[in-house]
PDB file of C-alpha atoms in Angstrom:
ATOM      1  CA  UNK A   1      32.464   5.909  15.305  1.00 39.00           C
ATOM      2  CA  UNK A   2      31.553   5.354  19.026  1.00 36.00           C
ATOM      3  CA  UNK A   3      28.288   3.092  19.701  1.00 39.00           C
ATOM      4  CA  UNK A   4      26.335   3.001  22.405  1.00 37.00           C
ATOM      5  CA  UNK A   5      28.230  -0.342  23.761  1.00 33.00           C
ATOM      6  CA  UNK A   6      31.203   2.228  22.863  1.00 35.00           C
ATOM      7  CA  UNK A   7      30.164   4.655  25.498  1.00 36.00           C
ATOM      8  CA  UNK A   8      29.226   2.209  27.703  1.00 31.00           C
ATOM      9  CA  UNK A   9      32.918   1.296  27.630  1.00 30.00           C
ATOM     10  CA  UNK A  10      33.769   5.071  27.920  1.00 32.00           C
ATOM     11  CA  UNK A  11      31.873   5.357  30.613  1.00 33.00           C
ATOM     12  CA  UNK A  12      32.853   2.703  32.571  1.00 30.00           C
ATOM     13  CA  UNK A  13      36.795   3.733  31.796  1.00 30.00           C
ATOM     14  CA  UNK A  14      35.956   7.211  33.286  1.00 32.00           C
ATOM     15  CA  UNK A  15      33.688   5.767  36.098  1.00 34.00           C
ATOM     16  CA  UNK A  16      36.973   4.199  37.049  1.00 34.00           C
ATOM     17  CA  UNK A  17      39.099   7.167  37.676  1.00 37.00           C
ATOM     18  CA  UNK A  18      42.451   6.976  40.244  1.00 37.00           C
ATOM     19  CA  UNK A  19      41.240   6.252  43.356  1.00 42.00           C
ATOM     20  CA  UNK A  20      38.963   3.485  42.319  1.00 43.00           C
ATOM     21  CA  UNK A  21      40.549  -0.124  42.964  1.00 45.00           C
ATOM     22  CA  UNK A  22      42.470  -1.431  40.178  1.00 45.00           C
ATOM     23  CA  UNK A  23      40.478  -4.706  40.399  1.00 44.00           C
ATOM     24  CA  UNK A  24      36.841  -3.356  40.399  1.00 43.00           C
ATOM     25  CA  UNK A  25      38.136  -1.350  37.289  1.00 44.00           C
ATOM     26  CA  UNK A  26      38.987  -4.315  35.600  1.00 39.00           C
ATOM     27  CA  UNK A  27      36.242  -6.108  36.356  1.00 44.00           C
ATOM     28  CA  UNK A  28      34.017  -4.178  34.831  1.00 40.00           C
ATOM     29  CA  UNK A  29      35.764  -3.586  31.747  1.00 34.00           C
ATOM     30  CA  UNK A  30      35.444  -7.203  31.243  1.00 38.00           C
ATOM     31  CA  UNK A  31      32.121  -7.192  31.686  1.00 38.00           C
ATOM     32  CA  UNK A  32      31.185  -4.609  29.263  1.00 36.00           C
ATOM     33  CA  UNK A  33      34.089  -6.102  26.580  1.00 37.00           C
ATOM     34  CA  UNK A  34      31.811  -9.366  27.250  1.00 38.00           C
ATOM     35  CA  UNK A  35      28.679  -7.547  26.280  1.00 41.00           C
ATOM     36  CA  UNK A  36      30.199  -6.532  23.436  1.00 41.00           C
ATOM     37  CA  UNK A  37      31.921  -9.723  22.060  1.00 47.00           C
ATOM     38  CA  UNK A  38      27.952  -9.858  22.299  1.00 67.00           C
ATOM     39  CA  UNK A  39      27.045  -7.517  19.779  1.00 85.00           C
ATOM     40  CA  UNK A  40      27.230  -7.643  16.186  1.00 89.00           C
ATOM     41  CA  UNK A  41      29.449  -5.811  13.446  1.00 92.00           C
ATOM     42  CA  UNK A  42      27.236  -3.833  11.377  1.00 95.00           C
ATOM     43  CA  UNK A  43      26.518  -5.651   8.007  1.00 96.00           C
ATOM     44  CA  UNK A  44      27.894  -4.761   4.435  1.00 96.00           C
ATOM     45  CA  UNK A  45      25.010  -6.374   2.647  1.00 98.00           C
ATOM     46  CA  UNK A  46      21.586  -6.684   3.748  1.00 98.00           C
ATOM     47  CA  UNK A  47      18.586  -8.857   1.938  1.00 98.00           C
ATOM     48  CA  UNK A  48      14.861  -8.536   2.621  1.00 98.00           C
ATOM     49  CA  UNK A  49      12.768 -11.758   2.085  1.00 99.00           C
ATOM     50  CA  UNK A  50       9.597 -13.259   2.571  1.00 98.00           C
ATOM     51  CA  UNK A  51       5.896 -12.081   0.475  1.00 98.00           C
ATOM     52  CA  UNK A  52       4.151  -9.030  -0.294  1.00 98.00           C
ATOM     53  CA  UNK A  53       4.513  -7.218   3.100  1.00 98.00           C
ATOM     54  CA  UNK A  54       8.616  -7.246   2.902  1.00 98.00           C
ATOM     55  CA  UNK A  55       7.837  -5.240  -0.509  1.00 98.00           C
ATOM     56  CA  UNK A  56       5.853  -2.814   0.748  1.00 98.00           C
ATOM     57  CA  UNK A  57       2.985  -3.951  -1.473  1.00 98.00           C
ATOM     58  CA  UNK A  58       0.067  -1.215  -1.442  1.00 97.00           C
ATOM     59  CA  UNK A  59       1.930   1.489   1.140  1.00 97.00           C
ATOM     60  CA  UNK A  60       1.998   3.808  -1.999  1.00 94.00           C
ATOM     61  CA  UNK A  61      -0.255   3.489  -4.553  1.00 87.00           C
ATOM     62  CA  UNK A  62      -2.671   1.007  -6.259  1.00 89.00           C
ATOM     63  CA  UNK A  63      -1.539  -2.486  -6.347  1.00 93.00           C
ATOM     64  CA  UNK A  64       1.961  -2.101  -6.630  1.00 95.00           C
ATOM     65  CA  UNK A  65       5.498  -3.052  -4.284  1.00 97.00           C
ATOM     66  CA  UNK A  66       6.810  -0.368  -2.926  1.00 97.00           C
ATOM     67  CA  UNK A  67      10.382  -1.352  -1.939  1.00 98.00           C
ATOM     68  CA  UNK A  68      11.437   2.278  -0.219  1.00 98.00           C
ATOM     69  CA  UNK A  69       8.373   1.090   2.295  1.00 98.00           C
ATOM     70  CA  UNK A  70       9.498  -2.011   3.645  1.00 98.00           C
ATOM     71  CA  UNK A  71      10.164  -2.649   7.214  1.00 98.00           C
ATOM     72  CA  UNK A  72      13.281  -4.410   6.415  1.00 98.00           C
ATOM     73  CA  UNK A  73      15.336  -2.675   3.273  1.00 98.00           C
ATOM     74  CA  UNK A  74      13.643   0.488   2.455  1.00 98.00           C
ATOM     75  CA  UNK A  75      15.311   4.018   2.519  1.00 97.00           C
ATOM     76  CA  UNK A  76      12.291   6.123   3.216  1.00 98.00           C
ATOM     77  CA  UNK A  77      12.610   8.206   6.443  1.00 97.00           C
ATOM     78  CA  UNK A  78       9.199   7.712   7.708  1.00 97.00           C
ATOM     79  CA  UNK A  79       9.382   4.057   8.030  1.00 98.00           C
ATOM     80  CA  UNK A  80      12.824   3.774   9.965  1.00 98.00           C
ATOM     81  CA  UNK A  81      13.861   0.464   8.463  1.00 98.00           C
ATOM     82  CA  UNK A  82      16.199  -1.921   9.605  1.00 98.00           C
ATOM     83  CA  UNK A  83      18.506  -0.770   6.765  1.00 98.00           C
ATOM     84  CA  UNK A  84      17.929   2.857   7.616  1.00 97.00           C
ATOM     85  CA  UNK A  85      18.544   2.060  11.282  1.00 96.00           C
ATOM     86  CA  UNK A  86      22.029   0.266  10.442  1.00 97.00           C
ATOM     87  CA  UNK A  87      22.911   2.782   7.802  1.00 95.00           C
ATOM     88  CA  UNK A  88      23.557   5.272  10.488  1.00 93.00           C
ATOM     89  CA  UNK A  89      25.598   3.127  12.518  1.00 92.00           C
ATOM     90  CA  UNK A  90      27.860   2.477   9.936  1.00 86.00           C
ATOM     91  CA  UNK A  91      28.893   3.314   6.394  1.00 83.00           C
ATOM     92  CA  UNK A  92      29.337   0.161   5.041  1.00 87.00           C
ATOM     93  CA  UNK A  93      25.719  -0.673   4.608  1.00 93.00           C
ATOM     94  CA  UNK A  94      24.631   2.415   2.573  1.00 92.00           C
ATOM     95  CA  UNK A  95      22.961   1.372  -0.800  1.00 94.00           C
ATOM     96  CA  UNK A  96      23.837  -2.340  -0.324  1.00 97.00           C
ATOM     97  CA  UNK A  97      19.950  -3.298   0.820  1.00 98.00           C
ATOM     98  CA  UNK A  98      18.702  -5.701  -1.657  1.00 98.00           C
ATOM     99  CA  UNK A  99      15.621  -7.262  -1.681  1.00 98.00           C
ATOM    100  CA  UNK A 100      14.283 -10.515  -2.888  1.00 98.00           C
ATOM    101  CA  UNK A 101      11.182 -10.696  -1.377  1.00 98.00           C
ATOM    102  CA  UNK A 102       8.026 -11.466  -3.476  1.00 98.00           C
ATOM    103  CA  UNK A 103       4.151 -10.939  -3.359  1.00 98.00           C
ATOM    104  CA  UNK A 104       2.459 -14.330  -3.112  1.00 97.00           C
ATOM    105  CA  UNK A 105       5.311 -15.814  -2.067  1.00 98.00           C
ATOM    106  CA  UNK A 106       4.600 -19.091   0.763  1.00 98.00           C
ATOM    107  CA  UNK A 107       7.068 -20.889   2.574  1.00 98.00           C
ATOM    108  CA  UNK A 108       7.812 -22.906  -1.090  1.00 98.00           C
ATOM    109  CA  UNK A 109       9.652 -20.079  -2.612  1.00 98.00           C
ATOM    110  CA  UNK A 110      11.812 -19.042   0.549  1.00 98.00           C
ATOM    111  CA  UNK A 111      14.261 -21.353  -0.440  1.00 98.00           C
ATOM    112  CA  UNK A 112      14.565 -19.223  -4.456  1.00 98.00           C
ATOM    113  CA  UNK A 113      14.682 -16.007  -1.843  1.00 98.00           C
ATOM    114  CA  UNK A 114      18.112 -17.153   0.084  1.00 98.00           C
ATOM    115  CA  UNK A 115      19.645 -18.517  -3.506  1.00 98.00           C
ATOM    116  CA  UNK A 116      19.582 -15.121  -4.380  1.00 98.00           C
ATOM    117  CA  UNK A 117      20.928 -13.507  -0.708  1.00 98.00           C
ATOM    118  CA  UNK A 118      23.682 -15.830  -0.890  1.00 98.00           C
ATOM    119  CA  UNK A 119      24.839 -14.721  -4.344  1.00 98.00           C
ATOM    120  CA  UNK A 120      24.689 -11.380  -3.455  1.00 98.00           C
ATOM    121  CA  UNK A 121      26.659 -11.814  -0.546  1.00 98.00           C
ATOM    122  CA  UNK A 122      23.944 -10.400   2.313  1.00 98.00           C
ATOM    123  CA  UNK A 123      25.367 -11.259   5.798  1.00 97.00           C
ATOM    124  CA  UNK A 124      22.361 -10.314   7.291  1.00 98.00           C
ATOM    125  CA  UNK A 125      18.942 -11.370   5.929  1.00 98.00           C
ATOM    126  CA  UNK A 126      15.493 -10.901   7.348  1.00 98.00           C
ATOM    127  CA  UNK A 127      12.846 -13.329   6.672  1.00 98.00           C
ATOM    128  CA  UNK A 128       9.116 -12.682   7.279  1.00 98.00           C
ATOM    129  CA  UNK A 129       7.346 -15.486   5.044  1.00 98.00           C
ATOM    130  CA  UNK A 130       4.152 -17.415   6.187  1.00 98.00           C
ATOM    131  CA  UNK A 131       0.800 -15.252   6.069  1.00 98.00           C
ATOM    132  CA  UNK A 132       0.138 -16.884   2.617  1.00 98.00           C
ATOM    133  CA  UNK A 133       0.684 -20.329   3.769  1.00 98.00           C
ATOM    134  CA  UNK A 134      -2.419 -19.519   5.897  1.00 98.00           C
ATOM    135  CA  UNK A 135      -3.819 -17.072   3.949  1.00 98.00           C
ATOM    136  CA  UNK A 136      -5.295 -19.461   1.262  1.00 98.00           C
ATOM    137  CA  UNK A 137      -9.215 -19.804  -0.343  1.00 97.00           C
ATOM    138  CA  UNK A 138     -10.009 -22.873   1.606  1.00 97.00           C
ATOM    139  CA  UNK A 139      -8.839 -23.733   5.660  1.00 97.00           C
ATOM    140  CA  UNK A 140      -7.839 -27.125   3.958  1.00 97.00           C
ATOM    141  CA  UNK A 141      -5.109 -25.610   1.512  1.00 98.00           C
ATOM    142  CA  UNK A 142      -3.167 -24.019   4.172  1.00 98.00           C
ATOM    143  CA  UNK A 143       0.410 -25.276   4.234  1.00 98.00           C
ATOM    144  CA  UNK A 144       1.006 -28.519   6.674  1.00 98.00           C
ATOM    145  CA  UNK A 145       2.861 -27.298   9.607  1.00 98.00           C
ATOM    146  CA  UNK A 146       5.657 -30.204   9.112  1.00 98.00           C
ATOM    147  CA  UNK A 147       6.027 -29.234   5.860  1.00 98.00           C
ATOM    148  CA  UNK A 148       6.217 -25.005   6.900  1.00 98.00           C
ATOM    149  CA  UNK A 149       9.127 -26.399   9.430  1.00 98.00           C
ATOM    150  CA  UNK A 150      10.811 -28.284   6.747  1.00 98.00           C
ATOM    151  CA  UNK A 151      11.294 -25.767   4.263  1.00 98.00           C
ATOM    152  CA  UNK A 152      12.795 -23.219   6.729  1.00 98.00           C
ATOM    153  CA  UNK A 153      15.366 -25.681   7.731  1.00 98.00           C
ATOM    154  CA  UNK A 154      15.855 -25.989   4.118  1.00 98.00           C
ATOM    155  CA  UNK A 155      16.280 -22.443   3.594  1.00 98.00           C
ATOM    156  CA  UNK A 156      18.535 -21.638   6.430  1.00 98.00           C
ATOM    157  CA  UNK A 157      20.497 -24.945   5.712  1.00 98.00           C
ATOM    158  CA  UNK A 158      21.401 -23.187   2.250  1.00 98.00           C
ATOM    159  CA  UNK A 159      22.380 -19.721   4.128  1.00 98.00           C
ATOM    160  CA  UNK A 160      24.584 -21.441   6.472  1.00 98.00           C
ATOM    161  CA  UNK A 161      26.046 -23.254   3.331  1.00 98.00           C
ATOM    162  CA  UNK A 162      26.844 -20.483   1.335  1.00 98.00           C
ATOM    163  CA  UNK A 163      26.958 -17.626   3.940  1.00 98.00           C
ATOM    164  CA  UNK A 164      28.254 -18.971   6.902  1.00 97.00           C
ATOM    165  CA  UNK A 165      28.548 -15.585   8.894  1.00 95.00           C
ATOM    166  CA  UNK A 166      25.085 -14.176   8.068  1.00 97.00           C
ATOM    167  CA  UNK A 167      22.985 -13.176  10.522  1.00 98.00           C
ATOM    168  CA  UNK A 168      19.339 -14.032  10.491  1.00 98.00           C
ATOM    169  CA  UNK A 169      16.025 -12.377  11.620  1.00 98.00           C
ATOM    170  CA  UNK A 170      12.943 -13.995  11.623  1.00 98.00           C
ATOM    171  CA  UNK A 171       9.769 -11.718  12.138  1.00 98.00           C
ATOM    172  CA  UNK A 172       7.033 -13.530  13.677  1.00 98.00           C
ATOM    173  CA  UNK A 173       3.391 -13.406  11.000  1.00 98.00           C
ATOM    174  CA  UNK A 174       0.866 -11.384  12.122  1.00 98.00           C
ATOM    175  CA  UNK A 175      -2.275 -12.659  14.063  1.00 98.00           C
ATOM    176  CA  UNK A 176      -4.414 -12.646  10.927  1.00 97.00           C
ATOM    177  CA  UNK A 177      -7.886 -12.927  13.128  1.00 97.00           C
ATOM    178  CA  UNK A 178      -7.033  -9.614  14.301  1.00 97.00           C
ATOM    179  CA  UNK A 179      -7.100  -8.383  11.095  1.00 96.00           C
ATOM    180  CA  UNK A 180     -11.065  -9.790  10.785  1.00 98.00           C
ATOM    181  CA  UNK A 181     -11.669  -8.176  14.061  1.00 98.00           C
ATOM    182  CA  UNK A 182     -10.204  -4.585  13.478  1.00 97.00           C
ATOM    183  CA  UNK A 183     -12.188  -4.670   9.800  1.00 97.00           C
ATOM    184  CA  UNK A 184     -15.024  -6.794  10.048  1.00 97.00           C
ATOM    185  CA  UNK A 185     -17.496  -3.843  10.733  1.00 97.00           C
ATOM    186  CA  UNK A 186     -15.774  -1.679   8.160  1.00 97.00           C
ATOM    187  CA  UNK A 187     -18.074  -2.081   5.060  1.00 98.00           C
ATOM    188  CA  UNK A 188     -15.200  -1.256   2.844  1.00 97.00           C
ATOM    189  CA  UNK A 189     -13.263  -3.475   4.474  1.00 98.00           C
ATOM    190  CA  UNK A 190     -15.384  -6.505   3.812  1.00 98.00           C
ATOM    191  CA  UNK A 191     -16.318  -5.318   0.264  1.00 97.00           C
ATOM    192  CA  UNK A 192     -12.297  -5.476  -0.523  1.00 96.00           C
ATOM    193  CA  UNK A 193     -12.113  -9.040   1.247  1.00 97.00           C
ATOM    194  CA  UNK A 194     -15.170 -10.379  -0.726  1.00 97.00           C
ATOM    195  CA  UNK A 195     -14.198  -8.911  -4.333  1.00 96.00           C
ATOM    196  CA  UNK A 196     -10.427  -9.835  -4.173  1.00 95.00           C
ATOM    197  CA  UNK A 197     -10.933 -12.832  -2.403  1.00 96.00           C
ATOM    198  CA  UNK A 198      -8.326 -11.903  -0.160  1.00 97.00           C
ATOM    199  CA  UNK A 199      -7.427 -14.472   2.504  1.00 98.00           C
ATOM    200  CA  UNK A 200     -10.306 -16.564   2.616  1.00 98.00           C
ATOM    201  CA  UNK A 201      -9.662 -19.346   4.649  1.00 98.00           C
ATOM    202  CA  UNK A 202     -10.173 -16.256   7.349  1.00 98.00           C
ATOM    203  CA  UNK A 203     -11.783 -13.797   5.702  1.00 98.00           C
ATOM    204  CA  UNK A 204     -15.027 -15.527   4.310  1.00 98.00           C
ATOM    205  CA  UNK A 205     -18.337 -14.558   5.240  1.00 97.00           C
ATOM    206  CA  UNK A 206     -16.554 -11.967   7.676  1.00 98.00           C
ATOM    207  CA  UNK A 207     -19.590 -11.289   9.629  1.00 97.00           C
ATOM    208  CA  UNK A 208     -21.015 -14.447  10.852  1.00 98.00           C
ATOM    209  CA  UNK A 209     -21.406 -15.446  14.270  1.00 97.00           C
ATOM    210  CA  UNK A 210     -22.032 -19.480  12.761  1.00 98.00           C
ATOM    211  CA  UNK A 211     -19.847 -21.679  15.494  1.00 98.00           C
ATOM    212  CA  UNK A 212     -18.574 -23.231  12.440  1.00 98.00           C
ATOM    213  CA  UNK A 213     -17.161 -20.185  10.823  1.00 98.00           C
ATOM    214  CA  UNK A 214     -15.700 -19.119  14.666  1.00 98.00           C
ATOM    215  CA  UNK A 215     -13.949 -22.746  14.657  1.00 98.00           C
ATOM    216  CA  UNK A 216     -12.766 -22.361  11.708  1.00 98.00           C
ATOM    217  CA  UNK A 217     -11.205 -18.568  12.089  1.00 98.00           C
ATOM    218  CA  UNK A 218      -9.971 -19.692  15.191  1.00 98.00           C
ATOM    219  CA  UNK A 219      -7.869 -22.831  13.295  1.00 98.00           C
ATOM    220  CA  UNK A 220      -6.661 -20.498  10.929  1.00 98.00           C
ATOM    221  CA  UNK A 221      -5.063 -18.387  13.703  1.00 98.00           C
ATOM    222  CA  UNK A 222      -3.748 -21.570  16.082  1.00 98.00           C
ATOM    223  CA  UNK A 223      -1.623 -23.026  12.459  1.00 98.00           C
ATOM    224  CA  UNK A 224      -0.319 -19.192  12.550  1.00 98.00           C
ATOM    225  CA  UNK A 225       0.909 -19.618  15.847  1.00 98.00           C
ATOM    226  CA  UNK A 226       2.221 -23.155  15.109  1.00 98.00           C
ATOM    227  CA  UNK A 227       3.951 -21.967  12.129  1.00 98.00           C
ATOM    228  CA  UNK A 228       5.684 -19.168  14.465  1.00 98.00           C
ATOM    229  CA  UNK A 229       6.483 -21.812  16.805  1.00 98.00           C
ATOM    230  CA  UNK A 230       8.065 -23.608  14.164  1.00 98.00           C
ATOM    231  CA  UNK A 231       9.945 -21.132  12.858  1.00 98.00           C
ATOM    232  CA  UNK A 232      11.561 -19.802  16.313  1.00 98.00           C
ATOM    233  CA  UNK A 233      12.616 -23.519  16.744  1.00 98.00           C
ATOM    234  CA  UNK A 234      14.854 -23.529  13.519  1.00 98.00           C
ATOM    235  CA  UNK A 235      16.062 -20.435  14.582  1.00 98.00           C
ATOM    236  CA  UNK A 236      16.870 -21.621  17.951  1.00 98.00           C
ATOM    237  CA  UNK A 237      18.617 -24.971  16.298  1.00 98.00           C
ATOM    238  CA  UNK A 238      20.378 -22.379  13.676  1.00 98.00           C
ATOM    239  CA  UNK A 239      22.265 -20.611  17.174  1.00 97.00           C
ATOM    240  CA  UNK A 240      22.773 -17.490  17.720  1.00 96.00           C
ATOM    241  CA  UNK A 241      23.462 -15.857  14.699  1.00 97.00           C
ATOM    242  CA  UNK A 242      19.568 -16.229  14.184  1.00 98.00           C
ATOM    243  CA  UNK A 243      17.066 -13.920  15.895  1.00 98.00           C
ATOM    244  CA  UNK A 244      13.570 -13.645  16.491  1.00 98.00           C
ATOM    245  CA  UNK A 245      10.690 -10.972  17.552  1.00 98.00           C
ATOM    246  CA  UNK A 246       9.679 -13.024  20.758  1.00 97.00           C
ATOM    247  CA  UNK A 247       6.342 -13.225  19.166  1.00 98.00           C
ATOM    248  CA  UNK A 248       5.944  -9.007  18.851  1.00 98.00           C
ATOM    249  CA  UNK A 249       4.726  -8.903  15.408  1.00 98.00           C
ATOM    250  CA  UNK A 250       1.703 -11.353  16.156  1.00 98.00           C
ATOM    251  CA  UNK A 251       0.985  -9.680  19.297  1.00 98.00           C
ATOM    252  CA  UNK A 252       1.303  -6.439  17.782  1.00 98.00           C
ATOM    253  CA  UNK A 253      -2.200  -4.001  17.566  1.00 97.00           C
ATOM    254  CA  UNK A 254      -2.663  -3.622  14.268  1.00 97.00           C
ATOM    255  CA  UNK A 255      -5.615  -1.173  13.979  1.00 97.00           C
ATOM    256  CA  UNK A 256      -7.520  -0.032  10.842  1.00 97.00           C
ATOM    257  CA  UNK A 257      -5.130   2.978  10.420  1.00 97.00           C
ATOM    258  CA  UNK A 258      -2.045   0.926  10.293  1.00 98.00           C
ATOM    259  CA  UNK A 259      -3.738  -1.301   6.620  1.00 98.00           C
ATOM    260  CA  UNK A 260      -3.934   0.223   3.055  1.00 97.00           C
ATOM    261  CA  UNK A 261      -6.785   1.371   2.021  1.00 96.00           C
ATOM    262  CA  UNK A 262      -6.095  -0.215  -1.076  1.00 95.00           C
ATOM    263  CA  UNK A 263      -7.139  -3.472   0.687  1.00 96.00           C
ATOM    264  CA  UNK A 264      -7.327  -3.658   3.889  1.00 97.00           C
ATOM    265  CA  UNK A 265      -5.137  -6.281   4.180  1.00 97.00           C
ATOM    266  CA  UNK A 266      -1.357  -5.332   3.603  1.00 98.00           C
ATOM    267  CA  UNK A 267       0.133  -2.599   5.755  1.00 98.00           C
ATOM    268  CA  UNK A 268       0.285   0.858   4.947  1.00 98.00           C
ATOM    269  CA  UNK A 269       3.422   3.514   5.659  1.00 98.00           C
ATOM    270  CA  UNK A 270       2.315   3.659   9.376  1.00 98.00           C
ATOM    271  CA  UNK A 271       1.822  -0.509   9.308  1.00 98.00           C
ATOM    272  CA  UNK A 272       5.749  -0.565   7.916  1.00 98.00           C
ATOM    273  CA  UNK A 273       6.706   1.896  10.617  1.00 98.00           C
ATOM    274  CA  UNK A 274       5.314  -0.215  13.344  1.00 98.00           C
ATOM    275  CA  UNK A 275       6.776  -3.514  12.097  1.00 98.00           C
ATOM    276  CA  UNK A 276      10.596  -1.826  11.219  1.00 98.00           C
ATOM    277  CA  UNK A 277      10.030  -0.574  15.748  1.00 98.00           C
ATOM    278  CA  UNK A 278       8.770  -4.260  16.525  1.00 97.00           C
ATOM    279  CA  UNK A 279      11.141  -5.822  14.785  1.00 98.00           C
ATOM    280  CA  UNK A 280      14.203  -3.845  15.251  1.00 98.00           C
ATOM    281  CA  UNK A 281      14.346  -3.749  18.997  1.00 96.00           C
ATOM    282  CA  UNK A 282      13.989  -7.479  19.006  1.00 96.00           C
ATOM    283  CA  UNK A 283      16.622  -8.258  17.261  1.00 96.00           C
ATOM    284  CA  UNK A 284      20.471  -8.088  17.322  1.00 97.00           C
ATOM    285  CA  UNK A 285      22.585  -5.581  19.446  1.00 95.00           C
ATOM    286  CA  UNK A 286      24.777  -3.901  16.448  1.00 94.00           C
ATOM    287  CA  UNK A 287      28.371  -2.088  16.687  1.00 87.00           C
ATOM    288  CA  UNK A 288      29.957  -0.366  14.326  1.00 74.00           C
ATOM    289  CA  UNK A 289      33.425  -2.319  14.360  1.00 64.00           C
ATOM    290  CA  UNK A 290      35.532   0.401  12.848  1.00 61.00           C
TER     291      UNK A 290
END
């Protein structure tokens, strides 16, 4: 199967008909084999992980995961998943996308998550894991950023250990203060917010003005970016088989039409679709190596 690096290099080979010099020829053969010693082989096992959004969780009915949803592993067509995305590169990933993901998960049960990857043999493994960290009833339970830093290196530590070839992407968490902005007015919104009790370090009393309730929404977004921070650095310090977003998913959008209405909180089909385009384009350059 040719890829797009592929045709690049059939392009260049043709480019470089008789008549051209030999040595311009081969130089950029080179560089386009170099681009492509760049890319990665298309995986034969893939593993979602992370909390409720990685599930799908409300994209399809009341309450519930909804696996086929997710950004990362699911198979329906309207989302455009990573694994859907890969699948028609190459054979070798189709129906090996697991996922281990679970809603309510925090940064404390990442390290269960990649356990579970490694014994089922996923060389590539995206994480998105964090929102609950934040997400919490009070701004003072929300998840040190030291200690958010130290389980990811724990986590990765224990991929590298027992997959030493996987690839790793980490989405970046959504700016949860956007989420008060795009729903504060909506009285649903804020009626779903209030009864579940969803997110309140954020969330509570979602229509004050009070500095104090500003200072503290504001917080609550600034240890989201430090936990993003924190995560691109292990990535970084993991090399280059680990990816990020650059930061897309937090400076993504989001509007009203892209949340359930289930809760106004997770995302909905449309939500998954724009995370699988964020996330996807940021990530690895994939060939299939056949």
């Amino acid at each position: 199967m040719i890829t797009r690096v592929g045709c690049v290099l059939a392009s260049v080979v043709v480019l470089s008909a008789p008549g051209t010099a030999q040595a311009a020829q081969a130089q950029a053969v080179q560089a386009v084999q170099a681009r492509a010693g760049q890319a990665q082989a298309v995986p034969d096992v893939m593993a979602a992980l992370g909390d409720s959004i990685s599930t799908g969780f409300n994209s399809c009915g009341f309450y519930v995961s909804c696996v086929s949803r997710s950004w990362s592993s699911g198979d329906n067509g309207e989302v455009s998943s990573h694994y859907l995305r890969l699948s028609k590169l190459s054979g070798t990933l189709h129906k090996h996308n697991r996922n281990f993901a679970v809603p309510g998960s925090t940064s404390a049960d990442l390290l269960g998550q990649v356990k579970q990857a490694v014994a089922a043999k996923a060389d590539y493994v995206t994480i998105l894991i964090g929102a609950l960290d934040a997400c919490v009833s009070t701004e003072q339970a929300m998840t040190p950023v030291a200690t958010y830093r130290r389980r990811m290196e724990s986590a990765l530590a224990e991929l590298r250990a027992g997959m030493p070839r996987a690839r790793v992407f980490l989405a970046s968490i959504p700016d949860l203060r956007r989420l008060w902005q795009v729903g504060r007015s909506n009285p649903l919104a804020r009626t779903f917010w209030s009864v579940g009790r969803i997110c309140q370090s954020l969330l509570a009393k979602p229509t004050s003005t009070r500095a104090a309730d500003t200072e503290r929404r504001d917080r609550v977004r600034a240890r989201v970016i430090a936990y993003n921070r924190a995560a691109a650095e292990v990535c970084a310090a993991y090399g280059p088989a680990c990816r990020t977003d650059g930061g897309a998913v937090f400076a993504y959008p989001f509007t009203l039409s892209h949340l359930s209405k289930w809760d106004y909180f997770h995302p909905n089909i449309a939500g998954q679709r724009a995370l699988a385009d964020q996330t996807f384009k940021h990530g690895f350059d994939w060939i299939d190596p056949r």
